[in-house]
Coordinates of C-alpha atoms and ligand atoms in Angstrom, one line a residue:
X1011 CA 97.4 75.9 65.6
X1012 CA 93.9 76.6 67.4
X1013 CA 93.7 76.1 70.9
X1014 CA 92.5 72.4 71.4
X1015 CA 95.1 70.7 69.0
X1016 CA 97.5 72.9 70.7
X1017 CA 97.3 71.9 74.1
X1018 CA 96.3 68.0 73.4
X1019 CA 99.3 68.2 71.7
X1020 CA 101.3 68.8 74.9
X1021 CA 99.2 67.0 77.1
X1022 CA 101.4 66.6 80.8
X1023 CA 103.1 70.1 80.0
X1024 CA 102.3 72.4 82.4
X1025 CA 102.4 76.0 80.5
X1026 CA 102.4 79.2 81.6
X1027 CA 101.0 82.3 79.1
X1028 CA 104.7 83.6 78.9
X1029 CA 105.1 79.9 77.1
X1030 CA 102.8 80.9 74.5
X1031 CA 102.3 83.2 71.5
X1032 CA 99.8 84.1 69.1
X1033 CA 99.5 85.0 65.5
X1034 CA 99.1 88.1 63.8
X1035 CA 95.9 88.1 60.9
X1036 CA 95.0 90.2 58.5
X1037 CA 91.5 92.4 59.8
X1038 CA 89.2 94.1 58.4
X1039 CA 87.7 96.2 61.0
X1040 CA 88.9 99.3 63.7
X1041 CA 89.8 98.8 67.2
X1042 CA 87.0 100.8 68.5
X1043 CA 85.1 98.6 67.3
X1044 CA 86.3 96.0 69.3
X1045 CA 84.0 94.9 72.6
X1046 CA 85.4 93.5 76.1
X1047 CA 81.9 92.9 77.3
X1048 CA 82.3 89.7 79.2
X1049 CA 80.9 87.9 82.4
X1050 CA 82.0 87.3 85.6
X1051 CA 79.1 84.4 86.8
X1052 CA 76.0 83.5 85.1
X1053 CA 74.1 86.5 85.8
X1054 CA 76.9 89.1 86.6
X1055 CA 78.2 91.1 83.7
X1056 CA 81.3 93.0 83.2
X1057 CA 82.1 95.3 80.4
X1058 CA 86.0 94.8 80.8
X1059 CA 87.3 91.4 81.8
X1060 CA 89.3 93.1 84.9
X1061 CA 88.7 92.1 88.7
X1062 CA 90.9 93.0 91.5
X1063 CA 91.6 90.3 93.7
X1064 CA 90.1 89.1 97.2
X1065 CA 93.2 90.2 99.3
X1066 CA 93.6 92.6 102.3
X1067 CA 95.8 94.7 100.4
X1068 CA 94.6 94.9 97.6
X1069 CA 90.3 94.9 97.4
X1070 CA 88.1 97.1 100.2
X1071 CA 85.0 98.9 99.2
X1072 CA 87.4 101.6 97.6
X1073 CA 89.1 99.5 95.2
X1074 CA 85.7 97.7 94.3
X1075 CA 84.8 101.1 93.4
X1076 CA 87.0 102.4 91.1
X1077 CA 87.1 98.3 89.6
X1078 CA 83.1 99.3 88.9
X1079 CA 83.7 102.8 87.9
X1080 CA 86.1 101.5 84.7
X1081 CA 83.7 98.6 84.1
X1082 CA 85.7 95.8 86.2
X1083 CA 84.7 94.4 89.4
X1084 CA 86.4 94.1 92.6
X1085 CA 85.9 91.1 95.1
X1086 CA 85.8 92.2 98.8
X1087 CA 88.7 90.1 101.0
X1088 CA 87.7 88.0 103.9
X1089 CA 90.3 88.9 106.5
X1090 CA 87.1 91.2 107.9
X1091 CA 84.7 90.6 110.3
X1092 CA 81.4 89.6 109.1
X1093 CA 80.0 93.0 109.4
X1094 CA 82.9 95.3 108.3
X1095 CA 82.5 92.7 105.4
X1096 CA 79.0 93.6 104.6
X1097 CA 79.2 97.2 105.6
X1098 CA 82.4 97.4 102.8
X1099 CA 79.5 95.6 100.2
X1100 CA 77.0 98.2 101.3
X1101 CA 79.3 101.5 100.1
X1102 CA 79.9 99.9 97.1
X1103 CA 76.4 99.5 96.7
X1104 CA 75.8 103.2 97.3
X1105 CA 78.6 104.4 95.8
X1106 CA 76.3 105.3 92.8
X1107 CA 73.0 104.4 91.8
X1108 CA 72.9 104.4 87.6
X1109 CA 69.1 106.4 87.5
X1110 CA 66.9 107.1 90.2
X1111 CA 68.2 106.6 94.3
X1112 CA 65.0 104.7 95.5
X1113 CA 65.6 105.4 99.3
X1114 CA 67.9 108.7 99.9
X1115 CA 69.7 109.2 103.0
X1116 CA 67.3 111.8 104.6
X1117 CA 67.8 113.5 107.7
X1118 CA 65.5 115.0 110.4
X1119 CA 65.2 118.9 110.6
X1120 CA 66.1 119.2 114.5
X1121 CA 69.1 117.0 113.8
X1122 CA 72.2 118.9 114.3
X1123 CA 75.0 119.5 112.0
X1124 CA 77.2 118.0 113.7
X1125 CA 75.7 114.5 114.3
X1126 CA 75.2 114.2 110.3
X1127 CA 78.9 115.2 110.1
X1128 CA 79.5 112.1 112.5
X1129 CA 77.3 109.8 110.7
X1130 CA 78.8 111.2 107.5
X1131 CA 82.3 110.1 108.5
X1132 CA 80.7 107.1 110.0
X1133 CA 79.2 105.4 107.0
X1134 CA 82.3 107.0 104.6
X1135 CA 79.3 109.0 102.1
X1136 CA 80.8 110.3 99.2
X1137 CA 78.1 112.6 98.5
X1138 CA 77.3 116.0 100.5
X1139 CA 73.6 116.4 100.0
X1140 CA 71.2 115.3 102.1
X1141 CA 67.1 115.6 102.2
X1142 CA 65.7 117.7 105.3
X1143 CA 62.4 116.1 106.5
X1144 CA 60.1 116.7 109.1
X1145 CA 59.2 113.8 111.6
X1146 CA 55.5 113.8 111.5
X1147 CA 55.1 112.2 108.2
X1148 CA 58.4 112.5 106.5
X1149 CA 57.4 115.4 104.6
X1150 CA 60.3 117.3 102.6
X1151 CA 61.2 120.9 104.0
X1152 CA 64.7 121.6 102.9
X1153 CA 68.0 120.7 101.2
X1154 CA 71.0 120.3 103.1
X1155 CA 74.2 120.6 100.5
X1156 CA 77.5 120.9 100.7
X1157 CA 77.1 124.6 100.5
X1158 CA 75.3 125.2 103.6
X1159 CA 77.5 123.2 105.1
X1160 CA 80.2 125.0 104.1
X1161 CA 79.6 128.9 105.4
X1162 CA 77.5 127.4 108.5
X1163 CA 78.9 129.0 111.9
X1164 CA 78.3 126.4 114.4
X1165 CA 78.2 122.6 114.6
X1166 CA 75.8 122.5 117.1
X1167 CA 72.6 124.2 115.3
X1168 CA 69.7 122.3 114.3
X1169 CA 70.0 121.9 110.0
X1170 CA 66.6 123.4 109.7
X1171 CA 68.5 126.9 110.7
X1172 CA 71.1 126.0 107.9
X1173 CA 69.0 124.2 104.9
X1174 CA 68.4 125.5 101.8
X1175 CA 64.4 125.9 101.9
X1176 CA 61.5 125.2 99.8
X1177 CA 64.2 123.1 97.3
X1178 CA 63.0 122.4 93.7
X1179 CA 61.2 119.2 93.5
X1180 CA 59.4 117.0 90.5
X1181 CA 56.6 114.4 91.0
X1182 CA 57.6 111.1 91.4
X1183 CA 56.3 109.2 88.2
X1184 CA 55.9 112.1 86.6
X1185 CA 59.6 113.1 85.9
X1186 CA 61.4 111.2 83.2
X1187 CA 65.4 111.5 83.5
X1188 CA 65.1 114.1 80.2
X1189 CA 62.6 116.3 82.7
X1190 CA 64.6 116.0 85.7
X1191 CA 67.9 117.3 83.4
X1192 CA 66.2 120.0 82.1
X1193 CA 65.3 121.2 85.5
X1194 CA 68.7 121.2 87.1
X1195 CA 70.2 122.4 84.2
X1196 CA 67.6 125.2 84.4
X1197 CA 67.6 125.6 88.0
X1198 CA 71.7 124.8 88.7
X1199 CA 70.9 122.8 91.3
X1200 CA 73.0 119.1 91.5
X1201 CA 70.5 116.8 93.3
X1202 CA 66.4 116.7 92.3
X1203 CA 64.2 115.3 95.0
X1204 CA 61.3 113.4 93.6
X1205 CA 58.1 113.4 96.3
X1206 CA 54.2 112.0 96.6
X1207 CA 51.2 114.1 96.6
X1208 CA 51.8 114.1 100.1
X1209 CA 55.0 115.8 100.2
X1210 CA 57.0 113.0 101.2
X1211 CA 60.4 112.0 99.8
X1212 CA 60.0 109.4 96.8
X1213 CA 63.0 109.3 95.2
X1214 CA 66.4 111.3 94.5
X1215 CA 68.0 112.1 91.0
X1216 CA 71.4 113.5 91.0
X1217 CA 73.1 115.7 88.1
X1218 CA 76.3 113.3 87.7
X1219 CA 73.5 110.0 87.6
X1220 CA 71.8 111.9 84.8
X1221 CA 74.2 112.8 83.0
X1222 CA 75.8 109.5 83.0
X1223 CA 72.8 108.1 81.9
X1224 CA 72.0 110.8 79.1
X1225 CA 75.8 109.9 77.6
X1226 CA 75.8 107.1 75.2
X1227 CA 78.3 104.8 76.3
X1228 CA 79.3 104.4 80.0
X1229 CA 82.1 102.7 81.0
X1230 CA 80.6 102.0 84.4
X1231 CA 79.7 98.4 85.4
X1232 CA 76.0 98.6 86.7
X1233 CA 74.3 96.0 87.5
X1234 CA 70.4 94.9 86.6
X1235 CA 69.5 96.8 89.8
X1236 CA 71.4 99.9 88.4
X1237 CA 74.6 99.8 91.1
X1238 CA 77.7 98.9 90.9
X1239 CA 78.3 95.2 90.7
X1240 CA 80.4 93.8 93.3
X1241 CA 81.7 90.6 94.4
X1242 CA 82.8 89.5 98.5
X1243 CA 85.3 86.3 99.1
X1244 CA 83.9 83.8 102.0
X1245 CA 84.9 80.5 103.3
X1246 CA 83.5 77.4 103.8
X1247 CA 80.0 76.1 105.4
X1248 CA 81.0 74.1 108.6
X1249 CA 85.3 74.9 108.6
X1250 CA 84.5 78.3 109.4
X1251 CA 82.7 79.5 112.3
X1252 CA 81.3 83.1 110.7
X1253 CA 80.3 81.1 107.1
X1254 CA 76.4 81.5 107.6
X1255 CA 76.3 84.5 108.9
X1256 CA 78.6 86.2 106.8
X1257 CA 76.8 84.8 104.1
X1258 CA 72.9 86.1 105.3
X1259 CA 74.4 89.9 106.3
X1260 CA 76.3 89.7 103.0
X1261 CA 72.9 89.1 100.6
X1262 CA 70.9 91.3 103.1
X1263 CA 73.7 94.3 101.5
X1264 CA 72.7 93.1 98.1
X1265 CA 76.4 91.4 97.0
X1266 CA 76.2 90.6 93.4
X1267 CA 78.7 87.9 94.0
X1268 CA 79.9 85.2 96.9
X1269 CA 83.1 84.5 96.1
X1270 CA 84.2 80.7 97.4
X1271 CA 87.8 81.6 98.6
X1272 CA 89.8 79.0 98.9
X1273 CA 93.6 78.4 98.3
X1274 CA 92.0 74.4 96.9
X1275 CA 88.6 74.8 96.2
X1276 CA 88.4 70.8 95.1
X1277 CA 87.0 69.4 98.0
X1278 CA 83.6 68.0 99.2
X1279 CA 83.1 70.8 102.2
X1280 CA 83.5 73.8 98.7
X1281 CA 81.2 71.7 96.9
X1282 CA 78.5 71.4 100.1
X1283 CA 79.0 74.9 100.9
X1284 CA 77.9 76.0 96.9
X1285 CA 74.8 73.6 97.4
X1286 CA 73.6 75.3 100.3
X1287 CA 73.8 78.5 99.5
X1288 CA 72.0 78.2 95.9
X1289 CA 69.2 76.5 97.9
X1290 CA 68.7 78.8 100.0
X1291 CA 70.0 82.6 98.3
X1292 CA 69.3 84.1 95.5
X1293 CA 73.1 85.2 94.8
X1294 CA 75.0 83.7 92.0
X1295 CA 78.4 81.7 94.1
X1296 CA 81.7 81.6 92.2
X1297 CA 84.3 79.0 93.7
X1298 CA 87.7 78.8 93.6
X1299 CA 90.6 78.0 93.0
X1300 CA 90.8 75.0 91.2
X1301 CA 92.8 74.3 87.9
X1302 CA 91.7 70.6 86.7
X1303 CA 88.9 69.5 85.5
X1304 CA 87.4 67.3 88.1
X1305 CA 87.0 69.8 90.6
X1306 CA 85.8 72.2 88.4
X1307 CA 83.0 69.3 87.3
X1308 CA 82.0 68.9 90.8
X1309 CA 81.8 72.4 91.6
X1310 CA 79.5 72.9 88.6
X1311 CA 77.4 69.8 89.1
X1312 CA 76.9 71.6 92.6
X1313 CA 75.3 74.5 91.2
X1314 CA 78.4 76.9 90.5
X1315 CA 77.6 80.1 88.8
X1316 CA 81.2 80.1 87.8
X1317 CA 84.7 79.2 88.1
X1318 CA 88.3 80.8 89.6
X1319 CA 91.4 79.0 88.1
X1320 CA 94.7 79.5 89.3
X1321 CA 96.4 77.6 92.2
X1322 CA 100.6 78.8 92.1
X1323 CA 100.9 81.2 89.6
X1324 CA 99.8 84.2 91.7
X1325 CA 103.5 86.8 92.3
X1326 CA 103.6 86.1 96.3
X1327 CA 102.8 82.8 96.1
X1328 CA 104.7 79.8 97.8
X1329 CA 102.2 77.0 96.6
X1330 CA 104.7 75.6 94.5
X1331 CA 107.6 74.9 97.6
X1332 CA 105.4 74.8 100.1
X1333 CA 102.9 72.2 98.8
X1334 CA 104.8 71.2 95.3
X1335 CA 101.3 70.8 93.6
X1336 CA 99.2 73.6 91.1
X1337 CA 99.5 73.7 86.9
X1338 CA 100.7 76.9 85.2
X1339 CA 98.0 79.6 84.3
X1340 CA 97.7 78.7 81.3
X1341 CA 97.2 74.8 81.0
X1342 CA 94.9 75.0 84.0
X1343 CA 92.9 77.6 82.1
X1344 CA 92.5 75.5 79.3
X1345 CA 91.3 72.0 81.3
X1346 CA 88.8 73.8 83.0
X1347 CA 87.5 75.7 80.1
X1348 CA 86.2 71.9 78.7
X1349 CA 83.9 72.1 81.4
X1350 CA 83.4 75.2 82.1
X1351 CA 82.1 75.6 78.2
X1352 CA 80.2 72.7 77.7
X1353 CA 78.0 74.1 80.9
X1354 CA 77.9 77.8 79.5
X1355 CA 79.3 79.4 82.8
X1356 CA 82.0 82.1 83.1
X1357 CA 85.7 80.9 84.4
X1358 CA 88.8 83.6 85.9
X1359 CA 91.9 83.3 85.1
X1360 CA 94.0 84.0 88.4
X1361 CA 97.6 84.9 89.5
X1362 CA 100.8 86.3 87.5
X1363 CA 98.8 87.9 85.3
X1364 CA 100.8 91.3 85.0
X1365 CA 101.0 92.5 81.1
X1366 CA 97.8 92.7 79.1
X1367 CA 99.7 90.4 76.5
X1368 CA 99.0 87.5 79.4
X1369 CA 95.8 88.6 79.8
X1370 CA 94.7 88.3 76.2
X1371 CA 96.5 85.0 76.0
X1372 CA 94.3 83.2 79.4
X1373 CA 91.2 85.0 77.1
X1374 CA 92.1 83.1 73.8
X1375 CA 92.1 80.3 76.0
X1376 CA 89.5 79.9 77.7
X1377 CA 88.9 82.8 80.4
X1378 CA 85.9 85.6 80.2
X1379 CA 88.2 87.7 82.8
X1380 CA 91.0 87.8 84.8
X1381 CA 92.1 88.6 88.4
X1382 CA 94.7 90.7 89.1
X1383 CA 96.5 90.8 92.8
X1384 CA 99.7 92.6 92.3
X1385 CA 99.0 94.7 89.5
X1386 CA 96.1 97.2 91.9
X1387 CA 97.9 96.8 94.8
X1388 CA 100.2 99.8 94.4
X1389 CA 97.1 102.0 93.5
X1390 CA 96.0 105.2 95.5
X1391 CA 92.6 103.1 96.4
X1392 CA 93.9 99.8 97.6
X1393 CA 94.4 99.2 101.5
X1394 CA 97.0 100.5 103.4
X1395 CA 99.4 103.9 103.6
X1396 CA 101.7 105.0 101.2
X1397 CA 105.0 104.3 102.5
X1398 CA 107.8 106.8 101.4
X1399 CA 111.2 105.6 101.1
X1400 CA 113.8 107.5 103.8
X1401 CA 116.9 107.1 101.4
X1402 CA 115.3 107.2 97.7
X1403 CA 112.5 109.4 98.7
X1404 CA 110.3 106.4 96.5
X1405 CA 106.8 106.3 97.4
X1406 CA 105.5 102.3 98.0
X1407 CA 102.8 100.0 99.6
X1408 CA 102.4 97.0 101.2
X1409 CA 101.4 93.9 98.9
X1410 CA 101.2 90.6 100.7
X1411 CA 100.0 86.8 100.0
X1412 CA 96.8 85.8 102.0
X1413 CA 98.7 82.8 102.7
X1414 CA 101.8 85.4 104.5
X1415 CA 102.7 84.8 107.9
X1416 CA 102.2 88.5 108.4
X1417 CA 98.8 88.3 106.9
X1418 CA 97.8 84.9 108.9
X1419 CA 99.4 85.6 112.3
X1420 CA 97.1 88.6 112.8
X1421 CA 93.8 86.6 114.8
X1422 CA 91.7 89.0 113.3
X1423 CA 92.7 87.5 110.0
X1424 CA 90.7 84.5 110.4
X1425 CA 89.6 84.5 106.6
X1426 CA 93.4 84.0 105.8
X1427 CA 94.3 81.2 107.9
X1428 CA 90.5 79.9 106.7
X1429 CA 91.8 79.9 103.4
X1430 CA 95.2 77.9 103.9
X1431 CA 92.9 75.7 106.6
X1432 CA 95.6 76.6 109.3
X1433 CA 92.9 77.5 111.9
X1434 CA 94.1 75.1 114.5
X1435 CA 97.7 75.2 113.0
X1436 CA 100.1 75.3 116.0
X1437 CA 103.0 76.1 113.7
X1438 CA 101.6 78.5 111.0
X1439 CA 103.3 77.5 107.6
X1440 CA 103.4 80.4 104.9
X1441 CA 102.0 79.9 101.7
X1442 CA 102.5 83.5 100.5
X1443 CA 105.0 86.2 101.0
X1444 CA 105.0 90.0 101.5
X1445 CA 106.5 92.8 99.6
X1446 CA 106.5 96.3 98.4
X1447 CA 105.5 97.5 95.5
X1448 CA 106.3 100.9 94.3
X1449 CA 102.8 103.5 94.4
X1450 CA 101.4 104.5 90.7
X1451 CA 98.7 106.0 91.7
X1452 CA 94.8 105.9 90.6
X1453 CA 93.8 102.7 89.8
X1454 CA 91.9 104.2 87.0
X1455 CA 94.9 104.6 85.1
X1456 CA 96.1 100.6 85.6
X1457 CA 92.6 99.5 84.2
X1458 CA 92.9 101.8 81.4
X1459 CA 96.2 100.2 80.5
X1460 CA 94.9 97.1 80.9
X1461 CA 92.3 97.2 79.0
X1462 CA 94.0 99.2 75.6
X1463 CA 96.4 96.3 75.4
X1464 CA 93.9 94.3 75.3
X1465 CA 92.2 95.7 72.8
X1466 CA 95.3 96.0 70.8
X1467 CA 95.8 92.6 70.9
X1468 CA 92.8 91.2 70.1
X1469 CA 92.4 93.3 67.1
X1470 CA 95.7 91.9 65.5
X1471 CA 94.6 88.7 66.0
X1472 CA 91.6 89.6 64.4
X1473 CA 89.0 89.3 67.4
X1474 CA 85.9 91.9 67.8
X1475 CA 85.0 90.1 71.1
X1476 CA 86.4 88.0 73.7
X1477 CA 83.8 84.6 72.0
X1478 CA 85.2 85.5 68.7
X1479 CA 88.9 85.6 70.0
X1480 CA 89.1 81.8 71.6
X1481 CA 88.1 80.5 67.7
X1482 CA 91.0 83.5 65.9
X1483 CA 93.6 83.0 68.0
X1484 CA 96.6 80.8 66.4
X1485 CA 99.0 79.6 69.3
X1486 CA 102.3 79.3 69.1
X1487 CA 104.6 77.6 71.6
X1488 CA 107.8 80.4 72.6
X1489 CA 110.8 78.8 72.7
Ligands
LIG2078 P1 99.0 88.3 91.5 O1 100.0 87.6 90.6 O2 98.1 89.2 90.6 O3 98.1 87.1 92.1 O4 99.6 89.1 92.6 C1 97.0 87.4 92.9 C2 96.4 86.0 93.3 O5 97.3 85.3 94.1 C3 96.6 84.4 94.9 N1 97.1 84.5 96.3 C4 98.0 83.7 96.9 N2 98.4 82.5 96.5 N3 99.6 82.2 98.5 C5 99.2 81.7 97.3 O6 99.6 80.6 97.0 C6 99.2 83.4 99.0 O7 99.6 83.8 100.1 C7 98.3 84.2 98.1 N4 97.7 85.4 98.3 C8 97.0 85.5 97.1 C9 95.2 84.8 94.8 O8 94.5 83.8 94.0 C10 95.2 86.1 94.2 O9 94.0 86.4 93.5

């Protein structure tokens, strides 16, 4: 049975995506040849349909990365001031640059070693080469890599002692990406500094950019402006106090994506806040949660770049005792998907979403992605230690609800008790729980997983993309 007949045909059922099945087809073409390309908002792109979710132990700059690096996204949590908020948004953003670095981290010669070290450590840079210029006019005089670095003696001389000097250079506007290979390659050198007539700094390749660029298919997510793409979770215009000018220091770090987080995003104050901020930013705004499909009509009328479904199903969720409202996964999927469609805008499927069989189940529906909470949160790059078992010797982390005591009682965490609208709670009422859940490592592998099940699934159903799945798939109720 195809989707719509399906679930008009158990209208007032609420059904989950372990409820359902699909059918095997015949197919006539490879896996490979299968695509996941898929959006997260109207502008925003992903080239697997993988997020990691908006929680504080699951999605810092660190996960966002490695989301990006596999083709997924990560959205930045909210239980962060502000600025730690934006300054999370801005590694991402310079975690890597897909082509040329526009504005490289330079230094000044008479700098010493050890305040770059310091600002290094400060800002979290992943990379080890910096540009040596001279303060008159910001002309280049030297190279300062990982190398010198390395064998130099004292913390406390200037760089210019240290650099590597006279450092091969091309033109800027002169060099295409083939050029500036061909030099490194020749030269063995890992970053090439592009400069003016003048002598000052221009631009920066780097070998791994060019490389990546030079290699057909990447599975990094890049954005238009060639970074990663990245989305950050915020709260509402006029309930929270920080709301405008998390908002403005957030678009000032480029965010590809505000993320409307709300445990019930159906309300006027969501709908206000979306209105505002498409009148004023340039920044696509994705609300949620909702999982009917009057809220989800509102939200869009209001100027919604797309939609986040899911409101119970997520693993330390308490929705359903605590409040005793929120549809299954996958029912709520499919009512918001008759919007959503109609209006051409991306919707995520959110919460319980564990095997990739659920995930390509929420696609067939109706969902370009979905949002995974639990499944990252034991990975080497989410928040938080790795906690090793005394007895077992079992290596774990932390994973808790937004909505935990633990996660709400903290007064820094002002985004969670925001997102439950507990602010002037006397008596804080949990909505979520916390756990452990046992360390696997990079997230890397997790996405890859992810993302070959898929693949496997929508190729016996006969799908070669994620547009083409919703009109294959045959559902099946399980019984
Ligand atoms: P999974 O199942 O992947 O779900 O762990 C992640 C999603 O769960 C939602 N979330 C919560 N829901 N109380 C809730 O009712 C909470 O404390 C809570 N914390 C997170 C959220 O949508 C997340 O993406």
């Amino acid at each position: 049975m195809k989707r719509n007949e399906f679930f008009q045909q158990r209208e007032g059922r609420s059904l989950k995506p372990d409820d359902i099945t699909l059918n095997t087809k015949f197919v006539e073409f490879v896996p490979k040849q299968i695509s996941l390309a898929t959006r997260f908002s109207r502008n925003v792109t992903l080239k697997v349909p993988l997020v990691s979710a908006a929680m504080d132990t699951v999605t810092e700059a660190r996960m966002a990365i490695a989301m990006a690096r596999w083709g997924g996204m990560g959205i930045i949590h909210r239980n962060l001031t502000p600025h730690k908020q934006a300054e999370e948004v801005d590694r991402v953003k310079n975690a890597c640059k897909f082509g040329l670095i526009e504005q490289p981290i330079c230094v000044f010669e008479d700098e010493t070693v050890e305040s770059i070290d310091r600002r290094r450590e400060e800002k979290q840079y992943h990379f080890h080469s910096f540009l040596v210029i001279e303060r008159l006019i910001g002309r280049l005089v030297g190279v300062f890599t990982g190398q010198d670095r390395r064998f130099c003696k004292s913390l406390a001389v200037q760089v210019r002692e240290v650099m590597t000097r006279n450092p091969v250079t091309g033109i800027f506007g002169d060099t295409t990406v083939v050029q500036a290979f061909e030099k490194m390659r020749e030269k063995k050198i890992k970053v090439l500094p592009l400069i003016s007539t003048l002598g000052t700094v221009r631009g920066l390749w780097t070998l791994a950019d060019v490389e990546r660029m030079l290699a057909q298919s990447v599975p990094d997510n890049f954005g238009s402006d060639g970074r990663y793409q990245v989305a950050a979770a915020i709260g509402l215009l006029g309930v929270d106090k920080d709301t405008e000018e998390r908002v403005a220091l957030l678009v000032d770090k480029h965010v590809d994506v505000l993320k409307i987080d709300m445990a019930h995003a159906g309300t006027a104050a969501a709908v206000e806040t979306v209105k505002w901020i498409k009148c004023i930013y340039p920044v696509d705004v994705v609300p949620g949660n909702v999982s009917e499909e009057s809220a989800t009509r509102h939200l869009l009328e209001a100027g919604a770049d797309g939609i986040m479904v899911g409101q119970s199903p997520g693993s330390v969720c308490k929705s359903k005792q605590v409040k005793g409202t929120g549809l299954a996964l996958a029912t709520a999927v499919y009512k918001c998907a008759q919007i959503t469609e109609k209006c051409d805008v991306p919707l995520g499927a959110d919460g319980g979403l564990w095997h990739p069989g659920d995930i390509v189940k929420v696609l067939a529906i109706g969902a370009s992605f979905a949002v995974c909470g639990r499944r990252f949160a034991g990975t080497e790059e989410s928040p938080g230690d790795v906690i090793e078992d005394e007895e077992t010797g079992l290596r774990k982390k932390l994973y808790r609800g937004m909505g935990s005591l633990g996660a709400m009682r903290d007064r820094m965490n002002m985004g969670s008790r925001e997102r439950y609208l507990q602010n002037d709670m006397e008596e804080l009422v949990a909505e979520g729980f916390e756990t452990e859940v046992p360390y696997v490592g990079p997230a890397e592998k997790i996405t890859k997983t992810l993302a070959g099940g898929i693949r496997k699934g929508m190729f016996e159903i006969g799908a070669y993309d994620i547009p083409s799945l919703r009109i294959e798939a045959d559902f099946y109720e399980e019984q």
